[in-house]
Amino acid sequence: MRKIIFTAVALCAIAIVSVRPAMAESYFANLTEGQNLHGYVVESQYLNGSDVPIGARFLHQGTGFSLDLFHIQSVPQGFFWANSAPESDQGEPHTCEHLLLGKGNKGRFVASLEDMSLGQSTAYTAQLYTAYPFSSQGGNDIFFDLFEAKLDAMMYPNFTDEEIRREVCNIGVTVDPSDGALGLDEKGTVYTEMISSFEKHWYHLYGALDEMLYGKGHPLCNNSGGKPSAIRDMTPDDLRKFQSQAYRLNNM
């Protein structure tokens, strides 16, 4: 079933992206609201400044996956995002951004495939969603291989609990260069990044204002990046539960 979903997305997109501009305009112009194409229902059209259709929104009937498709004069590019409202201050949305497309065999495969596909990408965590823009100069076929690999890694990751701990927060051994004495230090990419953020005075100001506006525990008040004190308490189970709830097709 998973493979059918990916193939349906790819077939629908290839048919539009790879045609000449005049053909693309004709294709979009001939779409009608409610029309069913390969299991996708047409919801709306996108028009340019001359009221010419250049894209459309499709909704996959089987999963609820929303697909916005455009013909633009550029290399093939995509933009995934997952609705990821934070349920706590532990930073699960931010941690998913770090882990999904870089850790585990699937994440490392995506990173290698992107290099071989002449691809470029970035990612960022907003308050209510996590975004993953990407593109490839390798052409349509290679782009859709990358499209499928990224979607698979986001929905069905296979990173280990130890990779989660090392990326989030862990205790590591340090060596004093002056005398060689050993010590303990808190480490972790997410943790150290947020320590740096919380050293800025305005970070505390906005946090206090959000609590006054929305109340403690509200998704618009919780810190999507993670508060250092709460990040220390996050377990692999917390992260896996959040990922399974946020990264599903009808939430992306």
XYZ file of C-alpha atoms in Angstrom:
252
model
C 0.000 0.000 0.000
C 2.818 2.419 0.825
C 4.393 1.896 -2.603
C 1.067 2.541 -4.328
C 0.714 5.857 -2.487
C 4.182 6.991 -3.526
C 3.636 5.865 -7.119
C 0.309 7.667 -7.345
C 1.928 10.897 -6.170
C 4.836 10.521 -8.592
C 2.710 9.618 -11.620
C 0.384 12.547 -11.064
C 3.252 14.994 -10.678
C 5.409 13.665 -13.537
C 2.522 14.033 -15.956
C 2.401 17.758 -15.242
C 5.956 18.827 -14.466
C 7.530 17.244 -17.517
C 5.268 18.776 -20.184
C 5.914 21.983 -22.139
C 4.456 25.266 -20.730
C 1.572 25.478 -23.229
C 0.620 21.867 -22.516
C 0.776 22.482 -18.767
C -1.553 25.490 -19.037
C -3.953 23.419 -21.110
C -3.808 20.549 -18.606
C -4.603 22.744 -15.603
C -7.277 24.685 -17.521
C -9.116 21.446 -18.293
C -9.362 20.408 -14.648
C -12.706 20.723 -12.903
C -13.502 20.802 -9.193
C -14.308 17.331 -7.895
C -12.633 15.562 -10.831
C -10.978 12.270 -9.853
C -7.499 11.541 -11.266
C -5.616 8.403 -10.139
C -7.358 8.528 -6.755
C -6.787 12.275 -6.323
C -9.730 14.698 -6.272
C -9.256 18.194 -7.716
C -9.995 20.762 -5.003
C -8.980 24.054 -6.639
C -6.849 25.749 -9.302
C -4.022 28.267 -8.916
C -3.911 31.217 -11.362
C -1.068 33.559 -12.276
C -1.366 37.339 -12.660
C -3.016 36.874 -16.069
C -5.622 34.471 -14.668
C -3.964 31.562 -16.475
C -4.057 28.252 -14.530
C -0.529 27.241 -13.473
C -1.348 24.723 -10.767
C -3.938 22.862 -8.759
C -4.593 21.347 -5.351
C -5.366 17.627 -5.203
C -6.580 15.584 -2.226
C -5.769 11.876 -2.111
C -8.972 10.002 -1.306
C -7.356 7.049 0.391
C -5.123 8.923 2.854
C -6.165 12.579 2.970
C -2.729 13.642 1.688
C -2.853 17.180 0.254
C -0.820 17.761 -2.944
C -0.279 21.243 -4.413
C 1.162 21.026 -7.924
C 2.581 23.873 -10.035
C 4.265 24.288 -13.402
C 7.097 26.784 -12.873
C 10.253 27.594 -14.808
C 12.814 26.018 -12.498
C 14.443 22.733 -11.640
C 12.037 20.188 -10.075
C 11.439 21.141 -6.465
C 9.218 20.116 -3.598
C 8.158 21.346 -0.174
C 6.985 18.920 2.479
C 5.669 20.084 5.805
C 4.083 18.338 8.754
C 1.694 19.957 11.204
C 3.718 19.644 14.396
C 2.151 21.739 17.168
C 4.292 21.180 20.304
C 2.552 19.324 23.101
C 5.295 20.200 25.595
C 8.553 22.143 25.937
C 10.688 19.052 25.240
C 11.349 20.077 21.633
C 9.973 17.058 19.765
C 9.229 19.067 16.564
C 12.791 20.412 16.485
C 14.272 16.982 17.184
C 12.309 15.402 14.321
C 13.788 18.020 11.992
C 17.277 16.920 13.070
C 16.693 13.171 12.977
C 14.345 12.198 10.162
C 16.476 13.013 7.110
C 19.903 12.392 8.600
C 19.849 9.539 11.111
C 19.150 5.839 10.791
C 19.857 3.918 7.606
C 16.978 5.649 5.833
C 18.094 9.132 6.848
C 21.678 8.472 5.774
C 20.409 7.027 2.478
C 18.436 10.212 1.816
C 21.509 12.353 2.501
C 23.644 10.272 0.120
C 20.944 10.156 -2.548
C 20.580 13.921 -2.396
C 24.297 14.385 -3.069
C 24.151 11.980 -6.008
C 20.980 13.659 -7.328
C 22.581 17.123 -7.476
C 20.046 18.028 -4.844
C 19.758 20.841 -2.351
C 17.615 21.028 0.759
C 17.067 22.736 4.056
C 14.678 22.336 6.982
C 13.291 24.484 9.739
C 10.936 24.216 12.698
C 8.182 26.820 13.038
C 5.768 27.034 15.942
C 3.015 24.897 14.398
C 4.728 23.054 11.527
C 8.088 21.657 10.416
C 9.150 22.325 6.811
C 11.444 20.481 4.390
C 12.100 22.326 1.062
C 14.252 20.470 -1.497
C 15.159 20.410 -5.198
C 17.255 18.460 -7.686
C 19.142 19.507 -10.812
C 19.241 15.888 -11.958
C 15.913 15.945 -13.814
C 12.417 14.646 -13.129
C 13.159 10.928 -12.738
C 15.901 11.514 -10.176
C 13.793 14.127 -8.401
C 10.952 11.667 -7.841
C 13.367 9.039 -6.491
C 14.433 11.660 -3.962
C 10.798 12.617 -3.327
C 9.924 9.024 -2.455
C 13.005 8.460 -0.281
C 12.358 11.600 1.768
C 8.681 10.823 2.297
C 9.527 7.255 3.337
C 12.193 8.426 5.808
C 9.854 10.993 7.362
C 6.963 8.584 7.824
C 8.825 5.355 8.618
C 12.200 6.275 10.190
C 14.552 3.618 11.524
C 16.990 5.565 13.709
C 17.985 3.959 17.010
C 17.265 5.060 20.564
C 20.962 5.836 20.990
C 20.883 8.143 17.962
C 17.952 9.966 19.553
C 19.838 10.393 22.845
C 23.010 11.630 21.156
C 21.103 14.114 19.013
C 18.924 15.372 21.884
C 20.813 15.392 25.186
C 23.376 13.074 26.752
C 26.218 13.111 29.252
C 29.681 12.923 27.692
C 33.237 12.790 28.986
C 35.460 15.860 28.572
C 39.201 16.237 28.950
C 40.741 19.395 30.426
C 43.522 20.382 27.981
C 45.560 22.018 30.738
C 46.021 18.992 32.998
C 44.232 16.070 31.302
C 41.615 15.835 34.059
C 38.406 14.060 33.089
C 34.986 15.568 33.629
C 31.345 15.232 32.617
C 29.461 17.565 30.313
C 25.973 17.793 28.818
C 26.035 17.247 25.052
C 23.561 16.820 22.189
C 22.984 18.870 19.028
C 19.449 19.965 19.896
C 20.330 20.718 23.513
C 23.419 22.825 22.744
C 21.570 24.720 19.990
C 18.763 25.657 22.375
C 21.215 26.574 25.161
C 22.641 29.105 22.705
C 19.138 30.391 21.878
C 18.176 30.830 25.529
C 21.288 32.927 26.134
C 19.564 35.672 24.111
C 17.432 37.943 26.281
C 14.616 38.326 23.740
C 13.999 34.558 23.793
C 12.864 34.828 27.415
C 10.815 37.938 26.638
C 8.771 36.271 23.889
C 8.305 33.157 25.998
C 6.833 35.197 28.848
C 4.563 37.124 26.472
C 3.259 33.899 24.916
C 2.375 32.497 28.342
C 0.484 35.699 29.166
C -1.413 35.579 25.866
C -2.254 31.893 25.551
C -1.679 30.288 28.939
C 0.873 27.685 29.946
C 0.531 24.429 27.997
C -1.130 25.971 24.919
C 0.481 24.853 21.593
C 1.239 28.502 20.778
C 2.938 28.879 24.148
C 5.014 25.684 24.282
C 8.508 25.990 22.826
C 8.727 24.016 19.562
C 12.523 24.185 19.672
C 12.624 22.932 23.256
C 13.541 24.456 26.589
C 16.885 23.094 27.861
C 15.412 22.049 31.216
C 12.633 20.092 29.474
C 14.865 18.669 26.718
C 16.822 16.806 29.404
C 13.651 14.880 30.303
C 12.712 13.732 26.787
C 12.932 9.980 26.215
C 13.116 8.040 22.926
C 9.531 6.910 23.535
C 8.381 10.548 23.758
C 10.013 11.322 20.421
C 8.703 8.219 18.652
C 5.155 8.870 19.863
C 5.261 12.452 18.591
C 6.727 11.422 15.220
C 4.064 8.786 14.610
C 1.284 11.277 15.359
C 2.652 14.194 13.308
C 4.232 12.479 10.293
C 1.278 10.781 8.686
C -0.140 11.543 5.255
C -3.358 13.209 6.379
C -1.307 15.585 8.584
C 1.229 16.568 5.920
